[in-house]
XYZ file of C-alpha atoms in Angstrom:
780
model
C -22.788 -3.883 -17.549
C -25.580 -3.378 -20.052
C -28.849 -5.306 -19.386
C -32.312 -5.588 -20.896
C -33.888 -6.926 -17.639
C -37.243 -5.747 -16.497
C -37.824 -4.807 -12.809
C -38.397 -7.781 -10.611
C -40.290 -8.297 -7.274
C -38.677 -7.555 -3.959
C -37.027 -10.245 -1.728
C -38.466 -11.662 1.448
C -35.511 -11.861 3.683
C -33.846 -8.819 5.386
C -30.325 -8.113 6.432
C -29.780 -5.539 9.250
C -27.922 -2.334 8.114
C -24.951 -3.266 10.192
C -24.521 -6.439 8.335
C -24.886 -4.736 4.962
C -22.311 -2.130 5.938
C -19.813 -4.916 7.053
C -20.505 -6.665 3.660
C -20.382 -3.626 1.242
C -18.629 -0.942 3.186
C -20.276 2.253 4.285
C -22.588 4.006 1.691
C -21.949 7.781 1.383
C -24.454 10.153 2.574
C -26.955 11.641 0.223
C -29.230 14.726 0.348
C -32.004 12.792 -1.318
C -33.405 10.519 1.343
C -35.294 8.443 -1.277
C -32.215 7.930 -3.320
C -30.239 6.944 -0.300
C -32.951 4.494 0.855
C -32.996 2.896 -2.666
C -29.244 2.478 -2.921
C -29.200 1.049 0.581
C -32.029 -1.346 -0.222
C -30.269 -2.468 -3.456
C -27.067 -3.353 -1.430
C -29.070 -4.922 1.400
C -30.986 -6.796 -1.243
C -27.866 -8.466 -2.555
C -26.957 -9.551 0.934
C -30.552 -10.963 1.452
C -30.290 -13.084 -1.664
C -26.892 -14.368 -0.586
C -28.479 -15.795 2.677
C -31.470 -17.095 1.144
C -29.938 -20.384 0.089
C -32.499 -22.624 1.967
C -35.399 -20.801 0.256
C -34.452 -21.351 -3.305
C -31.807 -23.235 -5.512
C -30.785 -19.851 -6.837
C -29.791 -18.362 -3.361
C -26.623 -18.803 -1.548
C -25.720 -21.898 -3.505
C -25.746 -19.915 -6.878
C -24.888 -16.441 -5.859
C -21.894 -17.000 -3.685
C -19.974 -19.373 -5.983
C -20.175 -16.929 -8.959
C -18.928 -14.053 -6.945
C -16.411 -15.595 -4.630
C -15.086 -18.682 -6.512
C -12.034 -16.973 -7.935
C -11.472 -14.482 -5.023
C -8.291 -15.286 -3.195
C -9.918 -15.916 0.164
C -11.786 -18.765 1.782
C -15.530 -18.189 2.650
C -17.967 -20.111 4.850
C -21.616 -19.478 5.511
C -22.744 -20.518 8.979
C -26.351 -21.168 10.132
C -26.367 -19.470 13.712
C -29.279 -21.467 15.089
C -27.764 -24.813 14.328
C -24.131 -23.834 14.697
C -23.402 -25.508 11.407
C -21.290 -24.706 8.172
C -23.917 -24.805 5.252
C -21.633 -23.369 2.414
C -17.972 -23.421 1.647
C -16.305 -21.966 -1.442
C -13.674 -23.743 -3.354
C -10.713 -22.062 -1.239
C -12.462 -23.114 1.996
C -12.963 -26.815 0.657
C -9.082 -26.861 0.078
C -8.594 -25.978 3.808
C -10.829 -28.743 5.290
C -11.191 -31.307 2.607
C -14.430 -32.556 1.149
C -16.239 -32.437 4.350
C -20.001 -33.204 3.929
C -22.196 -30.162 4.646
C -23.907 -29.142 6.773
C -21.527 -29.790 9.558
C -20.822 -28.350 13.151
C -18.403 -25.381 13.060
C -16.185 -27.268 15.599
C -16.186 -30.458 13.605
C -15.288 -28.378 10.392
C -12.431 -26.782 12.289
C -11.124 -30.021 13.676
C -11.304 -31.610 10.173
C -9.204 -28.750 8.726
C -6.702 -28.944 11.568
C -7.392 -25.364 12.965
C -5.722 -24.219 16.132
C -4.788 -20.989 17.821
C -1.276 -19.548 17.551
C -0.236 -21.447 20.494
C -1.374 -24.796 19.032
C -4.498 -25.271 21.102
C -7.493 -26.644 19.175
C -10.289 -24.185 18.297
C -12.958 -26.513 19.260
C -14.126 -24.470 22.236
C -16.527 -21.649 22.902
C -13.933 -18.846 22.825
C -12.682 -19.742 19.277
C -13.317 -17.168 16.302
C -15.569 -19.723 14.485
C -17.772 -20.124 17.732
C -17.871 -16.291 18.080
C -19.254 -15.915 14.457
C -21.665 -18.951 14.908
C -23.078 -17.068 17.949
C -23.786 -14.054 15.908
C -20.676 -11.974 17.094
C -18.546 -9.803 14.975
C -14.688 -10.979 14.627
C -12.870 -8.135 13.393
C -9.688 -10.294 12.791
C -7.825 -12.912 14.591
C -4.857 -15.048 13.617
C -5.095 -18.969 13.868
C -3.056 -21.700 12.507
C -3.801 -24.352 9.868
C -2.099 -27.759 10.225
C -3.427 -30.748 8.301
C -1.382 -32.923 10.568
C -3.717 -31.944 13.377
C -6.934 -32.771 11.463
C -9.433 -35.097 13.024
C -9.738 -36.971 9.672
C -7.009 -39.654 10.046
C -6.511 -40.050 6.271
C -6.082 -36.161 5.957
C -3.768 -36.054 8.791
C -1.696 -38.803 7.325
C -1.522 -37.319 3.831
C 2.107 -36.262 3.237
C 1.211 -34.160 0.071
C -0.721 -31.581 2.084
C 0.989 -28.463 3.127
C 2.273 -28.053 6.588
C 1.772 -25.282 9.105
C 0.147 -22.094 7.888
C -1.165 -19.037 9.511
C -4.839 -17.632 8.596
C -6.481 -14.371 9.220
C -10.152 -15.010 10.321
C -12.676 -12.337 10.164
C -16.613 -12.665 10.285
C -19.961 -10.922 10.869
C -23.639 -11.759 10.861
C -25.633 -11.480 7.757
C -29.127 -11.374 9.422
C -31.064 -9.937 12.224
C -31.719 -11.954 15.565
C -35.362 -12.031 14.764
C -34.893 -13.324 11.175
C -36.313 -16.842 10.377
C -32.911 -18.130 9.507
C -29.849 -16.391 10.992
C -26.612 -16.550 8.969
C -22.944 -15.498 9.463
C -20.164 -15.050 6.905
C -16.726 -16.080 7.804
C -13.560 -14.993 5.650
C -10.177 -16.677 5.869
C -7.129 -14.965 4.435
C -4.837 -17.950 3.347
C -1.183 -17.892 2.911
C 0.202 -19.197 -0.375
C 2.034 -22.085 1.196
C 3.508 -23.372 4.545
C 5.566 -21.031 6.740
C 8.194 -21.258 9.264
C 6.432 -21.017 12.616
C 9.829 -19.776 14.089
C 9.866 -16.824 11.694
C 6.946 -14.700 12.614
C 8.092 -11.788 10.362
C 7.802 -14.107 7.378
C 4.063 -14.976 8.495
C 3.195 -11.310 8.926
C 4.711 -10.352 5.619
C 2.793 -12.978 3.805
C -0.384 -11.974 5.460
C -0.022 -8.497 4.450
C 0.809 -9.254 0.903
C -2.202 -11.609 0.712
C -4.341 -8.858 2.239
C -3.020 -6.383 -0.353
C -4.134 -8.756 -3.147
C -7.703 -9.269 -1.597
C -8.321 -5.561 -0.897
C -7.380 -4.516 -4.437
C -10.431 -6.162 -5.787
C -13.158 -3.884 -6.935
C -16.917 -4.788 -6.166
C -19.956 -3.395 -7.789
C -23.801 -3.730 -7.570
C -26.192 -2.898 -10.308
C -30.006 -2.930 -10.167
C -31.457 -4.616 -13.223
C -34.991 -3.676 -12.050
C -34.171 -0.044 -13.073
C -33.913 1.308 -16.467
C -30.553 0.619 -18.232
C -29.403 -1.529 -15.225
C -27.302 1.248 -13.427
C -24.743 0.927 -10.740
C -26.335 1.413 -7.271
C -22.956 0.917 -5.331
C -19.248 0.727 -5.834
C -16.488 0.073 -3.323
C -13.458 2.296 -2.837
C -11.284 0.022 -5.034
C -13.420 0.647 -7.868
C -12.765 4.395 -7.680
C -9.067 3.684 -7.226
C -8.964 1.477 -10.317
C -11.194 3.664 -12.521
C -10.662 7.215 -11.250
C -14.430 7.724 -11.183
C -15.806 8.775 -7.662
C -18.694 7.159 -6.065
C -21.056 10.015 -7.097
C -19.680 9.895 -10.725
C -20.461 6.105 -11.023
C -23.656 5.512 -9.173
C -26.737 5.916 -11.421
C -24.938 5.125 -14.700
C -24.561 1.909 -16.611
C -20.968 0.857 -16.288
C -20.549 0.939 -20.107
C -18.995 4.400 -19.506
C -15.691 2.524 -18.879
C -15.751 1.318 -22.538
C -13.885 3.111 -25.153
C -12.973 3.055 -28.950
C -10.564 -0.026 -28.516
C -12.989 -2.122 -26.457
C -13.734 -5.305 -28.177
C -17.271 -5.538 -29.564
C -17.515 -9.249 -29.461
C -16.659 -9.159 -25.743
C -19.274 -6.649 -25.000
C -21.970 -8.615 -27.127
C -21.096 -11.802 -25.121
C -21.303 -10.003 -21.889
C -24.758 -8.463 -22.806
C -26.071 -12.020 -23.836
C -25.018 -13.571 -20.408
C -26.841 -10.725 -18.508
C -30.082 -11.233 -20.639
C -29.846 -14.972 -19.863
C -29.142 -14.216 -16.100
C -26.140 -16.266 -16.284
C -22.698 -15.728 -14.539
C -20.083 -14.546 -16.899
C -16.284 -13.825 -16.729
C -14.521 -11.713 -19.383
C -11.532 -9.401 -19.794
C -12.270 -5.946 -21.403
C -10.160 -2.978 -22.345
C -11.568 -0.096 -20.426
C -10.585 3.406 -19.850
C -10.036 5.472 -16.681
C -11.386 8.850 -16.107
C -8.175 10.458 -17.198
C -8.322 8.376 -20.418
C -5.676 5.872 -19.805
C -6.456 2.418 -20.814
C -6.394 -0.645 -18.565
C -7.444 -4.270 -18.913
C -10.329 -5.279 -16.622
C -11.052 -8.764 -15.614
C -14.773 -8.635 -14.902
C -16.741 -11.418 -13.223
C -20.454 -10.866 -12.841
C -23.127 -13.005 -11.098
C -26.829 -12.637 -11.024
C -28.254 -12.373 -7.544
C -31.931 -13.583 -6.971
C -34.120 -13.034 -3.843
C -36.014 -15.545 -1.826
C -38.815 -15.811 -4.679
C -36.186 -16.571 -7.215
C -36.556 -12.997 -8.756
C -33.487 -11.234 -10.200
C -32.709 -8.322 -7.973
C -28.973 -7.464 -8.540
C -25.942 -8.166 -10.546
C -22.696 -8.340 -8.351
C -19.457 -7.599 -10.171
C -15.886 -8.408 -9.120
C -13.399 -6.338 -11.114
C -9.527 -6.570 -11.002
C -6.949 -4.502 -12.996
C -4.951 -7.217 -14.863
C -3.100 -4.879 -17.109
C 0.178 -6.116 -16.020
C -0.848 -9.676 -16.378
C -2.036 -9.071 -19.909
C 1.048 -7.318 -20.924
C 3.202 -10.145 -19.607
C 0.892 -12.692 -21.334
C 1.325 -10.645 -24.552
C 5.039 -10.678 -24.183
C 4.757 -14.473 -23.655
C 2.710 -14.847 -26.881
C 5.159 -12.715 -28.752
C 8.151 -14.750 -27.561
C 6.276 -17.974 -28.572
C 5.446 -16.480 -31.940
C 9.068 -15.466 -32.354
C 10.219 -19.019 -31.540
C 7.787 -20.347 -34.005
C 8.742 -18.142 -36.659
C 12.358 -19.123 -36.064
C 11.463 -22.876 -36.493
C 9.671 -22.061 -39.880
C 12.577 -19.925 -41.092
C 14.870 -22.872 -40.225
C 13.299 -24.835 -43.096
C 14.204 -22.202 -45.522
C 17.612 -21.166 -44.340
C 19.876 -22.438 -41.582
C 21.446 -18.887 -40.987
C 18.045 -17.217 -40.535
C 16.877 -20.071 -38.141
C 19.860 -19.409 -35.926
C 19.123 -15.665 -35.602
C 15.412 -16.343 -35.029
C 16.194 -19.031 -32.334
C 18.549 -16.513 -30.642
C 15.799 -13.907 -30.538
C 13.343 -16.465 -28.948
C 15.613 -17.540 -26.415
C 16.336 -13.818 -25.467
C 12.673 -13.353 -25.199
C 12.284 -16.408 -22.962
C 15.215 -15.161 -20.758
C 13.478 -11.809 -20.438
C 10.325 -13.369 -19.204
C 12.137 -15.587 -16.773
C 13.949 -12.473 -15.453
C 10.718 -10.556 -15.124
C 9.019 -13.510 -13.152
C 12.150 -13.757 -10.829
C 12.029 -9.959 -10.413
C 8.416 -10.046 -9.435
C 8.810 -12.670 -6.882
C 12.243 -11.364 -5.532
C 11.229 -7.768 -5.004
C 7.814 -8.453 -3.625
C 9.199 -10.763 -1.006
C 10.359 -7.920 1.316
C 8.974 -4.801 3.114
C 12.505 -3.469 3.942
C 13.781 -0.821 1.523
C 17.487 -1.436 2.115
C 16.841 -5.236 1.411
C 14.810 -4.440 -1.694
C 17.459 -2.195 -3.138
C 20.020 -4.926 -2.507
C 17.773 -7.484 -4.262
C 17.332 -5.049 -7.132
C 21.045 -4.606 -7.570
C 21.678 -8.351 -7.508
C 19.195 -8.663 -10.295
C 21.003 -6.096 -12.510
C 24.719 -7.046 -11.783
C 26.161 -8.796 -13.608
C 23.283 -10.009 -15.632
C 22.157 -6.718 -17.131
C 25.113 -4.435 -16.419
C 28.644 -4.196 -15.094
C 27.479 -1.822 -12.327
C 24.362 -0.166 -11.168
C 23.474 2.963 -9.472
C 20.048 3.694 -7.891
C 18.868 7.428 -7.130
C 15.869 7.848 -4.826
C 14.062 11.108 -4.619
C 11.127 12.632 -2.556
C 7.822 14.145 -3.840
C 9.564 17.349 -4.610
C 12.335 15.748 -6.704
C 15.109 16.219 -3.958
C 17.491 13.310 -3.763
C 17.049 11.404 -0.550
C 19.353 8.489 -0.979
C 21.431 6.176 -3.251
C 22.330 2.551 -3.662
C 24.786 0.822 -5.813
C 26.714 -2.296 -6.591
C 29.544 -3.385 -8.955
C 30.484 -6.622 -10.377
C 34.074 -6.243 -8.943
C 33.001 -4.845 -5.520
C 34.750 -1.406 -5.511
C 32.636 -0.290 -2.512
C 34.832 2.785 -1.887
C 34.777 3.803 -5.336
C 31.000 3.543 -5.535
C 30.878 5.560 -2.188
C 32.934 8.449 -3.579
C 30.801 8.278 -6.847
C 27.594 8.684 -4.844
C 28.813 11.643 -2.907
C 30.246 13.317 -6.012
C 27.275 12.749 -8.271
C 24.708 13.985 -5.993
C 26.666 17.188 -5.164
C 27.197 17.653 -8.826
C 24.147 17.076 -10.873
C 23.944 19.211 -13.814
C 20.845 19.481 -16.240
C 22.962 17.475 -18.899
C 23.278 14.507 -16.534
C 21.183 11.464 -17.643
C 19.746 11.071 -14.132
C 18.645 14.816 -14.138
C 17.059 14.444 -17.531
C 15.204 11.092 -16.458
C 13.787 12.680 -13.237
C 12.613 15.713 -15.157
C 10.901 13.883 -18.027
C 10.224 10.497 -16.497
C 11.574 8.962 -19.906
C 14.503 6.650 -20.405
C 17.923 8.196 -21.483
C 20.112 5.855 -23.595
C 23.726 6.758 -24.209
C 25.272 3.789 -26.334
C 28.643 5.206 -26.235
C 29.906 7.771 -23.636
C 32.496 10.087 -25.569
C 34.763 12.486 -23.901
C 32.387 15.411 -24.921
C 29.340 13.730 -23.381
C 31.262 12.846 -20.127
C 32.511 16.522 -19.784
C 28.954 17.937 -20.112
C 27.428 15.314 -17.716
C 30.236 15.313 -15.197
C 32.115 18.698 -15.147
C 33.772 17.773 -11.782
C 37.217 16.229 -12.580
C 37.109 14.206 -9.473
C 33.793 12.673 -10.653
C 35.178 11.901 -13.935
C 38.227 10.265 -12.328
C 36.097 7.940 -10.050
C 33.942 7.153 -13.186
C 37.032 6.067 -14.973
C 37.922 3.768 -12.066
C 34.529 2.216 -12.139
C 34.615 1.914 -15.851
C 31.916 3.966 -17.890
C 31.539 3.109 -21.683
C 27.773 2.803 -22.117
C 24.918 3.933 -19.979
C 21.118 3.409 -19.662
C 19.041 5.306 -17.163
C 15.358 4.624 -16.738
C 12.816 6.135 -14.365
C 11.284 4.364 -11.198
C 7.635 5.251 -11.556
C 4.783 3.823 -9.424
C 1.404 5.053 -8.904
C 2.093 8.148 -11.233
C 4.804 9.182 -8.948
C 8.536 9.205 -9.851
C 10.446 7.527 -7.040
C 13.900 7.809 -8.561
C 16.195 6.429 -11.413
C 17.747 3.293 -12.215
C 21.232 3.649 -13.985
C 22.827 0.568 -15.813
C 26.499 1.081 -16.745
C 28.787 -0.944 -18.930
C 32.462 -0.826 -18.208
C 33.781 -1.443 -21.614
C 32.788 -1.544 -25.302
C 32.240 -5.303 -25.065
C 28.895 -4.555 -23.761
C 26.979 -1.805 -25.225
C 23.240 -0.961 -24.333
C 20.721 -0.752 -27.307
C 16.931 -0.364 -27.882
C 16.158 -3.893 -26.696
C 17.908 -3.095 -23.304
C 15.684 -0.065 -22.993
C 12.474 -2.252 -23.081
C 13.929 -4.796 -20.544
C 15.038 -2.030 -18.189
C 11.804 -0.188 -18.322
C 9.927 -3.485 -17.549
C 12.294 -4.143 -14.642
C 12.044 -0.446 -13.290
C 8.167 -0.693 -13.465
C 8.124 -3.735 -11.128
C 10.834 -2.409 -8.920
C 9.133 0.996 -8.611
C 5.861 -0.830 -7.535
C 7.554 -2.910 -4.856
C 9.458 0.313 -3.590
C 6.176 2.271 -3.411
C 4.619 -0.596 -1.483
C 7.497 -0.564 1.045
C 7.090 3.214 1.200
C 3.371 3.017 1.991
C 4.024 0.163 4.559
C 6.821 2.252 6.321
C 4.450 5.309 6.414
C 1.884 3.150 8.078
C 4.478 1.559 10.364
C 5.728 5.169 11.476
C 2.177 6.156 12.240
C 1.422 3.255 14.174
C 4.574 3.412 16.259
C 4.082 7.129 16.930
C 0.371 6.486 17.942
C 1.679 3.836 20.462
C 4.405 5.904 22.009
C 2.153 8.960 22.329
C -0.344 6.894 24.367
C 2.316 5.722 26.930
C 3.002 8.215 29.739
C 6.177 10.074 30.946
C 6.785 8.807 34.430
C 6.377 11.547 37.056
C 9.096 12.273 39.628
C 7.774 11.160 43.060
C 9.655 11.879 46.244
C 10.953 8.621 47.734
C 10.200 6.524 44.720
C 12.527 5.554 41.922
C 10.691 4.438 38.653
C 11.517 3.056 35.334
C 9.510 1.481 32.609
C 10.056 -0.355 29.373
C 8.019 -1.096 26.395
C 8.746 -3.533 23.625
C 6.446 -3.787 20.318
C 5.688 -7.118 18.963
C 7.705 -7.647 15.627
C 4.920 -9.820 14.248
C 2.008 -7.494 15.036
C 1.034 -3.941 13.663
C 3.529 -2.397 16.237
C 0.667 -0.987 18.257
C -1.212 -2.760 20.936
C -3.164 -2.729 24.209
C -0.356 -3.067 26.623
C -0.015 0.079 29.044
C 1.562 1.179 32.353
C 0.920 4.104 34.475
C 2.094 5.880 37.592
C 0.291 8.509 39.562
C 1.224 10.929 42.315
C -2.196 11.028 44.003
C -3.531 14.133 45.872
C -3.193 12.559 49.368
C 0.447 11.885 48.769
C 0.131 8.314 48.001
C 1.309 6.553 44.744
C -1.056 4.900 42.269
C 0.406 2.296 39.899
C -1.219 0.317 37.033
C -0.416 -2.142 34.405
C -2.915 -3.517 31.875
C -3.499 -5.279 28.493
C -6.407 -4.686 26.253
C -7.393 -7.665 24.149
C -5.951 -7.275 20.551
C -2.898 -6.114 18.704
C -3.937 -3.333 16.381
C -4.816 0.272 16.222
C -8.299 -0.350 17.644
C -6.572 -2.140 20.705
C -4.289 0.867 21.155
C -7.220 3.384 21.037
C -9.064 1.326 23.476
C -6.097 1.207 25.842
C -5.908 5.056 25.709
C -9.632 5.321 26.768
C -9.197 2.563 29.524
C -6.027 4.344 31.019
C -7.894 7.692 31.033
C -10.846 6.152 32.977
C -8.639 4.511 35.347
C -6.701 7.781 36.035
C -9.895 9.629 36.541
C -11.315 7.067 38.991
C -8.020 6.720 41.005
C -7.582 10.499 41.282
C -11.340 11.040 42.299
C -11.327 8.280 44.683
C -8.796 9.704 47.102
C -8.076 6.939 49.626
C -10.598 4.472 47.993
C -9.935 0.876 48.004
C -8.193 -0.359 44.647
C -10.819 -3.233 44.327
C -13.637 -0.595 44.366
C -11.762 1.563 41.821
C -11.351 -1.503 39.418
C -14.956 -2.190 39.836
C -15.886 1.478 38.848
C -13.557 1.318 35.925
C -15.227 -2.136 34.849
C -18.631 -0.372 35.082
C -17.579 2.498 32.944
C -15.826 0.477 30.270
C -18.882 -1.682 29.864
C -21.236 1.196 30.028
C -19.389 3.350 27.583
C -18.266 0.241 25.344
C -14.703 1.417 25.540
C -13.081 -2.045 25.081
C -14.207 -5.589 24.703
C -11.934 -7.058 27.578
C -8.689 -6.218 29.390
C -6.465 -7.483 32.173
C -5.328 -4.977 34.739
C -3.490 -4.528 38.097
C -4.104 -1.443 40.234
C -2.325 -0.605 43.387
C -2.194 2.195 45.844
C 0.995 2.608 47.904
C 0.882 4.705 51.216
C 4.077 6.275 52.489
C 5.398 5.023 55.897
C 4.520 7.096 58.896
C 8.179 7.042 59.968
C 11.588 6.581 58.712
C 12.599 2.756 58.394
C 9.006 1.570 58.434
C 7.618 -0.341 55.377
C 5.496 1.199 52.694
C 1.988 -0.178 52.499
C 0.469 -1.474 49.205
C -3.270 -1.988 48.602
C -3.510 -4.127 45.544
C -6.446 -5.261 43.281
C -6.104 -7.733 40.247
C -8.466 -8.145 37.149
C -7.170 -11.293 35.645
C -3.569 -9.998 35.199
C -0.281 -11.808 35.960
C 0.799 -11.303 39.630
C 3.424 -8.610 40.537
C 6.910 -9.413 41.697
C 8.501 -7.884 44.767
C 12.327 -7.896 44.628
C 13.771 -7.508 48.171
C 17.044 -5.592 48.886
C 19.094 -8.995 49.243
C 17.861 -10.023 45.688
C 15.268 -12.590 46.667
C 11.898 -12.356 44.746
C 8.436 -12.721 46.159
C 5.380 -13.247 43.928
C 2.304 -11.288 45.050
C -0.315 -13.811 43.881
C -2.826 -13.649 46.861
C -5.536 -11.756 45.082
C -7.349 -12.518 41.670
C -10.314 -11.245 39.777
C -12.228 -11.385 36.549
C -11.089 -9.522 33.492
C -12.416 -6.065 32.921
C -15.462 -6.319 30.620
C -16.759 -9.776 31.665
C -19.128 -9.112 34.496
C -20.291 -5.768 35.545
C -21.685 -7.084 38.917
C -18.381 -8.777 39.910
C -17.242 -7.603 43.274
C -13.447 -7.184 43.459
C -11.331 -7.649 46.425
C -7.815 -6.163 47.383
C -4.877 -7.308 49.285
C -2.666 -5.393 51.737
C 1.156 -5.913 51.218
C 3.987 -4.438 53.183
C 7.035 -3.194 51.082
C 10.270 -2.856 53.023
C 12.375 0.084 52.291
C 14.703 -0.464 49.366
C 12.610 -3.224 47.908
C 11.558 -3.033 44.099
C 7.929 -3.726 42.772
C 7.892 -5.155 39.253
C 4.786 -5.084 37.107
C 4.449 -6.475 33.631
C 2.120 -7.763 30.828
C 1.679 -11.305 29.726
C 3.929 -10.924 26.544
C 6.885 -11.321 29.086
C 5.654 -14.841 30.361
C 3.856 -16.338 27.436
C 5.794 -18.828 25.208
C 4.530 -21.382 22.657
C 4.307 -24.770 24.133
C 4.833 -23.553 27.791
C 2.084 -22.716 30.387
C 2.251 -19.478 32.205
C 3.661 -21.113 35.411
C 6.777 -21.844 33.475
C 7.024 -18.411 32.057
C 6.512 -16.811 35.573
C 9.309 -19.147 37.081
C 11.542 -18.030 34.241
C 10.739 -14.441 35.127
C 11.432 -14.843 38.805
C 14.880 -16.535 37.953
C 15.863 -13.633 35.611
C 14.993 -11.086 38.504
C 16.946 -13.201 40.954
C 19.947 -13.339 38.713
C 20.243 -9.597 38.400
C 22.906 -7.950 40.392
C 21.519 -6.912 43.792
C 22.377 -3.231 43.294
C 20.603 -2.894 39.857
C 18.387 0.194 39.633
C 14.722 -0.063 38.307
C 15.882 0.630 34.809
C 18.389 -2.173 34.823
C 15.728 -4.649 36.295
C 13.407 -3.740 33.465
C 16.066 -5.075 31.077
C 16.658 -8.186 33.076
C 12.990 -8.885 33.123
C 12.645 -8.693 29.370
C 15.874 -10.788 29.023
C 18.545 -10.811 26.189
C 16.246 -12.608 23.679
C 12.614 -11.709 24.060
C 10.114 -13.760 22.215
C 8.651 -10.658 20.343
C 5.229 -12.475 19.590
C 3.494 -10.211 21.888
C 3.759 -6.544 23.205
C 5.613 -6.195 26.419
C 5.178 -3.448 29.083
C 7.238 -3.500 32.264
C 7.092 -1.047 35.273
C 9.692 -1.029 38.020
C 9.260 1.013 41.275
C 11.922 1.011 44.081
C 10.689 2.535 47.315
C 13.372 4.412 49.270
C 14.661 4.205 52.732
C 13.509 7.878 53.431
C 10.155 9.266 52.684
């Protein structure tokens, strides 16, 4: 970003470091303290200018639209003191309609039709907008947007507006509490269209895909007050796109991305806009550190401080190479069609040939568009491979064979499809092909070179060299093998496998045009496959983390125990639900079930800390009262900032003094659903006589406990709220349904079977579920 700007004066507003970090990501440490301070000041200066909208017409009202107008998220700026929305970008205006600003946050949310996931309005103090307006950080929360619920009657009655959608809300303060005007920034990740509320998997998938688009955007900040307008900050996406590290980028004018083929006119227009201190958007051919070229869509906005002086240029950069390439293909197809029309005036025969070529080009574009939408619509590898096969057969080939490899080139799996079915023949081909893969085989050559291999006509000589096994040649004859084209599946500079298209007879023979089409399709397929691979890796890590945080139940004499954990299919597969069972030093039994607010890795980590604190307090307390133990845990949680809030039940069960006498339970509750006691005859008793505030609400809250007698042979069932919460139902209905399921279970069911009955045959899966069942024996 070249610039001839002279240094300007400093701004008057300040943004606290935590807000700058939330806005720009963390700056790397520097051994030069002055350099580090200068870089941080430049980043903070950009944030200060953004919140200075009431001081100058070139503050928030100028900087934010220029930077964020084309970003695929909706953005609000909230005045904390007034609790009002004072700025909304174009995406946010689409959510709530043309609401006159400033307006109260609850009024804005009501006009948009925002509710929580259960359908309750957000116009309350506990909603995410209210939290952000109060200056609190909202790391991420899912809400619903339904224009039919809008407080604006005309908007609610507008049939053209999209129906129910899911939005992901995050927000953070932009200024300190002692600032003259305190601001907060709210970001909504919006789905492309309405989603089926009954299909939470589809909602999650759309949110993830939207998040992938948003987080792929590179942000940069330059300081025009320094000589040559150098970069003072770049985010990790800039490094990912360009290949240059943070240290290699900061301190240089970003013209280092330019190269011999970068268009001079575009550079001149960019320089002129920066001299004029005007926003500018252009697309340049830039070069990565390794020398490869890419098309860079660059949007730059000047940022002014509270005095109207230029302090920064904020750049938003996106790699649009694929879009430019597709656009070039579209232009080429259009040019071919126009040429065909001109030729038609000269010769009818030439016109027919050109028209056919244009139609083929258009068909290719249509296929690529369908491939992009079809392959990106799933995060399941088997489903993706099925979709890819259906795109190829029979449109591009008579049958297709996919070979998947790991990072070392070893074959990890195959997939195939034939226009005539032939499932058994394809299975035999896969087994023989992988077992006999000589160097002459096209698949091996493609995996080795990452270049396509075209065999227009497979002769007996070629077949013998590529398939020396007679059994393999026999099954290939059954499938039909006359012409073959194999292309690599390469994404993010890694070969994931090979795509083989096969023609049965000479009626279809592959040529050079097919190579280009197959390569285009393979690039899109490989990118979708790599996205699935990365998602599955994250999924596996998350699930392993969750399972590692759940305990192995100890063997306790006289107590038969079982537990069941069910991850929410629409969440990140980790959460804050937990259970625990302790054999305390005095011989008594400690039991706990809890739920930390949240459904992500942070909630799971907080759950692990909370469970550790509870174990330590329970073990150290000896015969201590459970209410006092929960109170101590609450004080530790708030003092050590372990978790925001959590519900929990803790009980201590004392053994009977003589055979046949009941066990004695001391129970304390911190905002958790009541335990169930299932008697020997199958009747169910709800232990709801004790309540208390959630952990993390009031450190001075005094907690009480209740004594309960447990007859020998009875089973105690503890659970988390994911078992009883249902959309459109209150908790009493969910508890009643749970009681009925436990009553319906056979009288002689053991704790493990009761856990399954408690979960039910068709769980809702919108929230994590933890169940702990303990049967206390006749003998001690």
